[in-house]
Coordinates of C-alpha atoms in Angstrom, one line a residue:
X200 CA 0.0 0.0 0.0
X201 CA 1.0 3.3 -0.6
X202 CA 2.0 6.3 1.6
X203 CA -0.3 9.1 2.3
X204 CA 1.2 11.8 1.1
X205 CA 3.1 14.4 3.2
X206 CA 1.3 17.9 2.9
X207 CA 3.4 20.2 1.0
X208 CA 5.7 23.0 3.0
X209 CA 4.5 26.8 3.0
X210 CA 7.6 28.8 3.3
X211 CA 11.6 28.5 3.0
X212 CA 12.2 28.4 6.3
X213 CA 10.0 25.2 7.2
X214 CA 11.6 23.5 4.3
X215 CA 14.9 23.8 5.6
X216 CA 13.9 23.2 9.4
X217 CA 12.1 19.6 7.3
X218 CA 15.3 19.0 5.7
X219 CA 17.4 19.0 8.7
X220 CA 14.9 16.7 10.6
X221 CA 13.4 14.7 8.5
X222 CA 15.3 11.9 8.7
X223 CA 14.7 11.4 12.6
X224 CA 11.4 12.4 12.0
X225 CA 9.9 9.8 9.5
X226 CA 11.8 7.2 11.9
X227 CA 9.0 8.4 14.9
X228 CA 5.9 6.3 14.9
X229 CA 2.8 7.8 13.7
X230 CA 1.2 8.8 16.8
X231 CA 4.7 10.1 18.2
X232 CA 5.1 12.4 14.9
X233 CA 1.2 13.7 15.4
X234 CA 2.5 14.9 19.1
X235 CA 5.6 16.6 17.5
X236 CA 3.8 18.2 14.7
X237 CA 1.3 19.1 17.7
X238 CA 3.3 20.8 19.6
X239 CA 5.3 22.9 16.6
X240 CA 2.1 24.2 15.4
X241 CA 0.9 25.3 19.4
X242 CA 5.0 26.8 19.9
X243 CA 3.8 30.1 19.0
X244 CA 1.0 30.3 21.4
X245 CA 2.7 28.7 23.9
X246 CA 5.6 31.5 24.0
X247 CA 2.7 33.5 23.9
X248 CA 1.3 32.8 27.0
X249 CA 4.2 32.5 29.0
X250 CA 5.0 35.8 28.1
X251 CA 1.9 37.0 28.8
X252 CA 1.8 35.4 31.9
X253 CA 4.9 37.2 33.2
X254 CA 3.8 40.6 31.8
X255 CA 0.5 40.0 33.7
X256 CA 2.3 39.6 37.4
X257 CA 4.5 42.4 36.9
X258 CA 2.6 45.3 35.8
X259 CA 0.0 43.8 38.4
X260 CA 2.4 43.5 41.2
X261 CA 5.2 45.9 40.4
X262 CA 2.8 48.5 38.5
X263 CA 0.0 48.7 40.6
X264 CA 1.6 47.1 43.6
X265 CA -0.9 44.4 44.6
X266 CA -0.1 41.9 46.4
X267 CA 0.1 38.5 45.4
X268 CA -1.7 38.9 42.1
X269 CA -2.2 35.5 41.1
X270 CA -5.7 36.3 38.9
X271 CA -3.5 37.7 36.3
X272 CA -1.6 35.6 35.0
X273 CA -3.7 33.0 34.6
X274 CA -6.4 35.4 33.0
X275 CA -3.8 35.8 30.7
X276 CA -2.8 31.9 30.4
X277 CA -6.2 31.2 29.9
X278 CA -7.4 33.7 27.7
X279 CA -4.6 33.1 25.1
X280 CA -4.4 29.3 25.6
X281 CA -2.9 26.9 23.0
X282 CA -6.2 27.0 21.1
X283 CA -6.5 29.7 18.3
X284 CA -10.1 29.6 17.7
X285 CA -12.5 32.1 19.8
X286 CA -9.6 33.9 21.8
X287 CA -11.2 37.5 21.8
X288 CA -14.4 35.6 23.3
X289 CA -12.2 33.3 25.9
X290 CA -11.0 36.8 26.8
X291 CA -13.8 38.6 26.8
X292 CA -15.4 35.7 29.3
X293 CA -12.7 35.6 31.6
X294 CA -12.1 38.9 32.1
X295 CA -16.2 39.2 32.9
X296 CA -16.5 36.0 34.9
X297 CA -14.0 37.3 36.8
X298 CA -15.4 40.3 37.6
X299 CA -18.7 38.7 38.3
X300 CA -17.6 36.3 40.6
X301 CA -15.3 38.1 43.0
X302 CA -17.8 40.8 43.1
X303 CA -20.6 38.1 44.4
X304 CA -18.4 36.4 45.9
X305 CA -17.1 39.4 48.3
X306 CA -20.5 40.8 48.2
X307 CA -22.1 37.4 49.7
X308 CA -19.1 36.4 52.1
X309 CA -19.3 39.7 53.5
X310 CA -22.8 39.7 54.5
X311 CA -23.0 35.6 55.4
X312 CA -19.4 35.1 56.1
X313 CA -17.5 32.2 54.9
X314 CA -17.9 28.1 55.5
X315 CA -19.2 24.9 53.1
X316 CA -22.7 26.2 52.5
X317 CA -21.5 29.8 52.2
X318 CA -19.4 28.5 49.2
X319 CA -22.3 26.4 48.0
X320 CA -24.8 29.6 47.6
X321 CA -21.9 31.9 46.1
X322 CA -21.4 28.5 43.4
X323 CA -25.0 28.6 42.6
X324 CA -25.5 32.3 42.7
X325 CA -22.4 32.7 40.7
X326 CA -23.3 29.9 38.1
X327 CA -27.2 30.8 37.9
X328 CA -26.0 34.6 36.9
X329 CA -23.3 33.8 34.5
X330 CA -26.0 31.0 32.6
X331 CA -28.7 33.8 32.2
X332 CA -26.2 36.4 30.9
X333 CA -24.3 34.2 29.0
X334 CA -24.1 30.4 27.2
X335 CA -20.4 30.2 27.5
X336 CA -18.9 27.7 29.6
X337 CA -15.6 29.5 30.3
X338 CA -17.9 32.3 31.6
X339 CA -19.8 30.3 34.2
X340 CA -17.3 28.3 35.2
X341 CA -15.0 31.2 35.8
X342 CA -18.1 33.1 37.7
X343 CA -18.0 30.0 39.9
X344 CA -14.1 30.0 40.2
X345 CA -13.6 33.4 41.1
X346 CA -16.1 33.6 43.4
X347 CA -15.2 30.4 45.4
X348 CA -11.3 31.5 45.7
X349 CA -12.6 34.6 46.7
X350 CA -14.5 32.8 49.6
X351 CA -11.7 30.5 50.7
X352 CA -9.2 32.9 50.2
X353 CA -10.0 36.2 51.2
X354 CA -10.7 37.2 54.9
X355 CA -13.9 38.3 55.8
X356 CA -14.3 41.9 55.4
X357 CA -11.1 42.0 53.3
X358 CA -11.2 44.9 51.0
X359 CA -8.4 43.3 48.3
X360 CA -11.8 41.8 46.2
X361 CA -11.7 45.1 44.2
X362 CA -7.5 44.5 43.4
X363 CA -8.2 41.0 42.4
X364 CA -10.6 42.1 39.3
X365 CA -8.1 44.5 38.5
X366 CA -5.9 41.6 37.9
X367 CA -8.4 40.4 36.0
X368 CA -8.8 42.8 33.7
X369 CA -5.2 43.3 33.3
X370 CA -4.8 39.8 32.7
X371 CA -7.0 39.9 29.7
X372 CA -5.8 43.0 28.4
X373 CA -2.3 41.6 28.3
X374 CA -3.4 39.0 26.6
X375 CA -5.1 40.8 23.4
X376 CA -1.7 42.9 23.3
X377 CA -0.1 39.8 22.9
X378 CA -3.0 38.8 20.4
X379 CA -2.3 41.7 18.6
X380 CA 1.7 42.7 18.5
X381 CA 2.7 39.3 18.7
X382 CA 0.5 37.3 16.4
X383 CA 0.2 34.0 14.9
X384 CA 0.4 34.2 11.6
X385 CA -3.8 34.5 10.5
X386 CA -3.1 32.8 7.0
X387 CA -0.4 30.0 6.7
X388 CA -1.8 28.1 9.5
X389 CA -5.2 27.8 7.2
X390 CA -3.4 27.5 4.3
X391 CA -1.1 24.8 5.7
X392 CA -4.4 22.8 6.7
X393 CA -6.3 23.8 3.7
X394 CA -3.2 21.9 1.6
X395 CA -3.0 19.1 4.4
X396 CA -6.8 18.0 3.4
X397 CA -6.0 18.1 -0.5
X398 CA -3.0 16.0 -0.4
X399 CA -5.0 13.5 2.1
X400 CA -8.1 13.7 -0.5
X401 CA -5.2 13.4 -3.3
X402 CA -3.9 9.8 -1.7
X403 CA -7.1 8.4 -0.9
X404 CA -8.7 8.6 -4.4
X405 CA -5.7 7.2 -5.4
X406 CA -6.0 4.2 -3.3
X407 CA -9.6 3.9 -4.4
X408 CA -8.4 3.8 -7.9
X409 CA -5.9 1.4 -7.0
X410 CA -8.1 -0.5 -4.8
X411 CA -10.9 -0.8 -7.6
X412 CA -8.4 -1.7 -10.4
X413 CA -6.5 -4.9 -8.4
X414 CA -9.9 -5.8 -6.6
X415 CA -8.3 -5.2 -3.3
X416 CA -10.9 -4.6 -0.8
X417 CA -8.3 -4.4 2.1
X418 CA -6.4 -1.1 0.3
X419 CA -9.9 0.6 0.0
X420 CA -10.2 -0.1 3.5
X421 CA -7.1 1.6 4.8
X422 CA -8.1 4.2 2.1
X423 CA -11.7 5.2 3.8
X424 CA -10.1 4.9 7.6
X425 CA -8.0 7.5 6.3
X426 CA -10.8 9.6 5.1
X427 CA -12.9 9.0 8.0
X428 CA -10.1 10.1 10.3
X429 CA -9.9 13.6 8.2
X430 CA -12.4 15.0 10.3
X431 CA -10.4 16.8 13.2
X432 CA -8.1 18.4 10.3
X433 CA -11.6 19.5 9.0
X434 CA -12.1 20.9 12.2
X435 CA -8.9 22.1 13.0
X436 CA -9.3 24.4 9.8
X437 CA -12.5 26.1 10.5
X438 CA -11.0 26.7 14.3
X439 CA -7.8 28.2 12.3
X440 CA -10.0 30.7 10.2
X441 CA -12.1 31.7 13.0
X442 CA -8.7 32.7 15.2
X443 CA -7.0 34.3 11.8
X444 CA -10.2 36.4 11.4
X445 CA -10.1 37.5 15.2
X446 CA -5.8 38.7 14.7
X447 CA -7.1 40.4 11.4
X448 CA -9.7 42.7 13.4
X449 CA -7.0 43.7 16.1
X450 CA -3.7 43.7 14.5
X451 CA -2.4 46.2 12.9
X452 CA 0.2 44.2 10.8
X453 CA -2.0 42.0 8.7
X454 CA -5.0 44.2 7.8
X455 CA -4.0 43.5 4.9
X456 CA -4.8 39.7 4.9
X457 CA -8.7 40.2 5.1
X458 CA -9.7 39.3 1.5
X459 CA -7.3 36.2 1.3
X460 CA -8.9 34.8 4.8
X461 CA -12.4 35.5 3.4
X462 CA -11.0 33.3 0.3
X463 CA -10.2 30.5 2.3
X464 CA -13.3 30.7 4.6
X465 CA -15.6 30.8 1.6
X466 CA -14.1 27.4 0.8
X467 CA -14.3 25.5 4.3
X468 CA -17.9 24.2 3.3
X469 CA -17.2 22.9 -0.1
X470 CA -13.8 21.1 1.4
X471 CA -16.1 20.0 3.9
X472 CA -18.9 18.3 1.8
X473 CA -16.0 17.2 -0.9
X474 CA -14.1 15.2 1.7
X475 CA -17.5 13.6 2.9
X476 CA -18.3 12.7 -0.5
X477 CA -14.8 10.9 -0.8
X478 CA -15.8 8.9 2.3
X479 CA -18.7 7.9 0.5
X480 CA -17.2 6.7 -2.7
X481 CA -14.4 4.7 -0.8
X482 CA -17.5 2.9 0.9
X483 CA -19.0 2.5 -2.1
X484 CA -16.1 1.1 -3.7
X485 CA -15.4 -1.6 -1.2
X486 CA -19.0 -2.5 -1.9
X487 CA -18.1 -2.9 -5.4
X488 CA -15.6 -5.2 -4.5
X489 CA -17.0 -7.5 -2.1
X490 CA -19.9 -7.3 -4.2
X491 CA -17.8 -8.6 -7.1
X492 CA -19.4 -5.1 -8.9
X493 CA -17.7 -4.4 -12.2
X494 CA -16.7 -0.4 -12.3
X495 CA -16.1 0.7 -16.0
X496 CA -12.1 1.5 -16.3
X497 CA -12.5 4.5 -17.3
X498 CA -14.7 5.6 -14.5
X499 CA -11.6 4.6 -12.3
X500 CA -9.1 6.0 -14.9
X501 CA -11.1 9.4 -14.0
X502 CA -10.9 8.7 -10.2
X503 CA -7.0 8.5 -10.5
X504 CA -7.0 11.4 -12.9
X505 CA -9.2 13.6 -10.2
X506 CA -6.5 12.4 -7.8
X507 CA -3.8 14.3 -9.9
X508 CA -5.8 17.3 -9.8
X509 CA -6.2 17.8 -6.4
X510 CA -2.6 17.0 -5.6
X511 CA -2.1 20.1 -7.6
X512 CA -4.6 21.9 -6.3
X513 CA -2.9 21.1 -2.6
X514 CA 0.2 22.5 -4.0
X515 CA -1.2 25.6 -5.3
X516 CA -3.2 26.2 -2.1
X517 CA 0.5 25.8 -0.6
X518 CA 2.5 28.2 -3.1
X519 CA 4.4 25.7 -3.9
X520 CA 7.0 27.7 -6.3
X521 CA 6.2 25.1 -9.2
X522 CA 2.8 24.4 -8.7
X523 CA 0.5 25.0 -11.6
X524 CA -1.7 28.1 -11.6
X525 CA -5.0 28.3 -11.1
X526 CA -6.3 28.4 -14.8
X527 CA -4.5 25.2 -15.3
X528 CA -5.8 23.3 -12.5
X529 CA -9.0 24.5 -13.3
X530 CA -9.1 23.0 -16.8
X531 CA -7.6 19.7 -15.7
X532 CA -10.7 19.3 -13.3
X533 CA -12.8 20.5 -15.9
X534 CA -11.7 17.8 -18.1
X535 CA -12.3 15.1 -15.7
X536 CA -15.6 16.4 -15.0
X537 CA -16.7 16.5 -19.0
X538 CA -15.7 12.7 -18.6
X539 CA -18.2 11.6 -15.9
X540 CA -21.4 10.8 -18.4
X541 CA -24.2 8.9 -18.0
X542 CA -23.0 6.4 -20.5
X543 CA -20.3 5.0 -18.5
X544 CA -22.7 3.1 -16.1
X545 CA -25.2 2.2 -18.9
X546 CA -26.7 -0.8 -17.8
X547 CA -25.7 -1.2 -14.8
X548 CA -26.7 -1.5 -10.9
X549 CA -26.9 1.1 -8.0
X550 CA -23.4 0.7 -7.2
X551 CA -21.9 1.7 -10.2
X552 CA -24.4 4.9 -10.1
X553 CA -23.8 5.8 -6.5
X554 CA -19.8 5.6 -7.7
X555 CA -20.4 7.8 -10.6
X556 CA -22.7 10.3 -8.6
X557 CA -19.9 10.7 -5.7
X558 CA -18.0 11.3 -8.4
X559 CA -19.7 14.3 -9.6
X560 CA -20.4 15.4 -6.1
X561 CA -16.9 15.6 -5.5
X562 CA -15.9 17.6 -8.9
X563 CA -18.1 20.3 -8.4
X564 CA -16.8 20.3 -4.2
X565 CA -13.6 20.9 -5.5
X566 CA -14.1 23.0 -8.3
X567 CA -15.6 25.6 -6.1
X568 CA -12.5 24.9 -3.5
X569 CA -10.6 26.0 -6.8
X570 CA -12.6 29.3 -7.0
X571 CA -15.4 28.4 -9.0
X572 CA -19.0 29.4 -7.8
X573 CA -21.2 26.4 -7.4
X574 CA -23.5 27.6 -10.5
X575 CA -19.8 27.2 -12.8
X576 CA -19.0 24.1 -11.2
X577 CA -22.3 22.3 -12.1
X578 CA -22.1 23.4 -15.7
X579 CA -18.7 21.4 -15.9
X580 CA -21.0 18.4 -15.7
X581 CA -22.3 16.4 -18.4
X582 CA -26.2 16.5 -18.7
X583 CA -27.8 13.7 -17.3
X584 CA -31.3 14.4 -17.4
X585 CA -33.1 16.0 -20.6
X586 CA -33.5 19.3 -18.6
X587 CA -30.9 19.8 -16.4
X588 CA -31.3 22.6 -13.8
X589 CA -27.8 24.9 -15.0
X590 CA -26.8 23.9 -18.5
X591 CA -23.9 21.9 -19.1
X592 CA -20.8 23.9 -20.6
X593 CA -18.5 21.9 -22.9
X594 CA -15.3 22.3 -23.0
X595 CA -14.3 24.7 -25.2
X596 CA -11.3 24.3 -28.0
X597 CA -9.1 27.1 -26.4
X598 CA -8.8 24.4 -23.3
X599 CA -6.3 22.7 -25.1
X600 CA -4.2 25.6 -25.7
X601 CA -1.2 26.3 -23.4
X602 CA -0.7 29.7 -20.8
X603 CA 2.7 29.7 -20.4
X604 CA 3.9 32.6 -19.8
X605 CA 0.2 34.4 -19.5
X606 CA -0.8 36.6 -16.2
X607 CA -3.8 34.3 -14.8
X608 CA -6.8 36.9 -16.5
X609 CA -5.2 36.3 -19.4
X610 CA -4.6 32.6 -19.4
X611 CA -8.5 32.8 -17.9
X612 CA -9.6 34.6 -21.0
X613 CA -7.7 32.9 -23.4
X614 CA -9.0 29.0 -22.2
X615 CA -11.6 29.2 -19.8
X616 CA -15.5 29.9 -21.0
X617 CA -16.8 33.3 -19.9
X618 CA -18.9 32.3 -17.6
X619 CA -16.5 30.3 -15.9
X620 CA -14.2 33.5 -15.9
X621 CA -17.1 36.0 -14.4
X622 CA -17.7 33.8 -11.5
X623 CA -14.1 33.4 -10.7
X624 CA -13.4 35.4 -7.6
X625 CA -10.5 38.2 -8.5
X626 CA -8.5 36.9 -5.5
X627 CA -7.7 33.6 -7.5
X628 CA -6.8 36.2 -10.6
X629 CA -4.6 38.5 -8.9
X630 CA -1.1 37.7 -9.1
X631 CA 0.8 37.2 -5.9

């Protein structure tokens, strides 16, 4: 069986950091080189909030001279985290909760003084509060928190309630400078996963293909695990767009990077449904197998040929210097989707059609992932009915031609049919 294929690099400096460490790392076991890529991808964040952290006690302590300020550091720890979706709103929570729950905590201890069921009415009070303002559970659990190590902590009468939301609020301020002059890079972290889930897709249709041709229902096996376990990468990405949008609205050093982000989120949900879809074929093709199910050849000649395209399309989302350009990829996918017709499970079963229709599925998934609108991407398709819904656009002649050495409108222009072109978003034209 063949490897899945390593996701292609995304700048200079990670290819020579790969080069250097390759070696030792291909020797790790999976699951150990899943912790180190792990951890690489959190270092950032992690420096982060240890900075933070220490930023937070000192201006707290040596600033504002409280004593002890343990709150702000870890509102800082926690409102940066590891994680780089929903930071603002961790922050935002914490800072609140916080607030909330030393302020009814030292409010209630005060008047009933402090003991077990003291601490169990400032829990309830603090967590019934923080539910009605608020669904988040980082809110009400830090509601809770704040206002039981206010009860435990603080002395009766003690007038240090008021310091300890300062920390707080310092805490979470420190941590949306740090957001903000210290960021994680919004885009190569989406782009990194966005090319991740390509190459994946690429390798699995190519073990379909394989699967199908040599009748080897074990391969397609391995192949489908492998789709099915694509899901956390799926939700990795939409967790890395959601934090990359947040850094874009605070900092001022990538402002700039707004209508490339909006590019990539417009394409989470056709990446989505395209990798389902491939889940479903493998499962459909390891029916065909056990179910001794002929598949046309050239039906799985077109599944290893979509397999080439999205291999390039994983190395164009990567800027891969040599990757083909947009216009190009476009047209290869286009040309496997003019192949998928009707004809090519004449006479056959339900498996055959439900191969054929995944097929089709995932084309016009991935052809929108390529910067098509979904209208464009149907019309790629080969009628199937007598009156389909968005009519069918052959391939024109100019398809054949070659771009080299043509800015993408141009190449667009010169091969691509004008619909095609005036649904193509100008992000995907624009040179880099």
């Amino acid at each position: 069986m063949s490897v899945i294929r390593t996701p292609p690099r995304l700048s200079a400096w990670r290819e020579r950091v790969d080069q250097g460490a390759y070696g030792f790392y291909a020797r790790l076991p999976p699951s150990m080189r899943e912790r180190v890529r792990r951890v690489a991808y959190a270092l950032i964040p992690i420096v982060q909030c240890g900075i933070g952290a220490a930023l937070a006690w000192w201006i707290a302590s040596e600033l504002l001279g409280h004593e002890r300020p343990f709150f702000a550091p870890i509102a800082a720890t926690i409102a940066l985290g590891v994680s780089m979706g929903k930071r603002l709103r961790r922050a935002f929570e914490l800072v609140v909760g916080a607030v909330i729950g030393i302020g009814l905590g030292d409010l209630l201890i005060s008047a009933i003084g402090s003991g077990p069921w003291q601490i169990a009415i400032a829990v309830i009070a603090g967590q019934t509060i923080a539910v009605f303002l608020d669904k988040g559970a980082i809110f009400s659990g830090q509601v809770a928190t704040s206002a039981v190590l206010v009860a435990t902590l603080l002395p009766p009468g003690s007038n240090t309630g008021y310091e300890r939301m300062i920390d707080a609020l310092v805490g979470g301020l420190i941590a949306l400078a740090m957001m903000s002059l210290l960021p994680v890079h919004p885009i190569k972290r989406a782009r990194r996963e966005t090319a991740s889930l390509l190459g994946v897709s690429s390798s699995i249709l190519r073990e379909v293909a394989e699967g199908l041709e040599s009748r080897d229902v074990d391969r397609i096996g391995d192949a489908l695990q492998s789709a099915r376990d694509t899901q956390p990468a799926l939700d990795t990405l939409r967790e890395q767009v959601g934090g990359g949008k947040e850094i874009i609205s605070i900092s001022p050093f990538h402002l700039t990077k707004r209508s490339e982000l909006d590019g990539i989120a417009d394409v989470l949900n056709p990446l989505d449904n395209g990798v389902r879809n491939i889940r479903v074929l493998a499962r459909r093709a390891a029916t065909s197998v056990e179910d001794s199910v002929d598949i046309h050849p050239k039906l799985i000649n077109l599944i290893d040929h979509l397999a080439d395209g999205l291999e390039d399309l994983s190395r164009y989302v990567a800027r891969i210097p040599d990757a083909p350009d947009q216009v190009t990829m476009t047209r290869q996918l286009r040309m496997v989707a003019a192949g998928l017709q009707r004809e090519l499970v004449s006479g056959g079963g339900i498996t055959e059609t439900v191969v054929l229709a995944q097929m089709r599925s995932i084309l016009v998934d991935m052809l929108q992932v390529a910067g098509l609108s979904k209208i464009s991407a149907l019309a790629t398709l080969p009628a199937t009915v007598p009156k389909p819904a968005v009519r069918p656009e052959p391939l024109t002649s100019g398809e054949a031609k070659s771009t080299e050495g043509l800015a993408p409108k141009d190449a667009a222009r010169e091969v691509l049919p004008p619909r095609v072109i005036k649904n193509m978003p100008e992000v995907f034209l624009d040179e880099d």
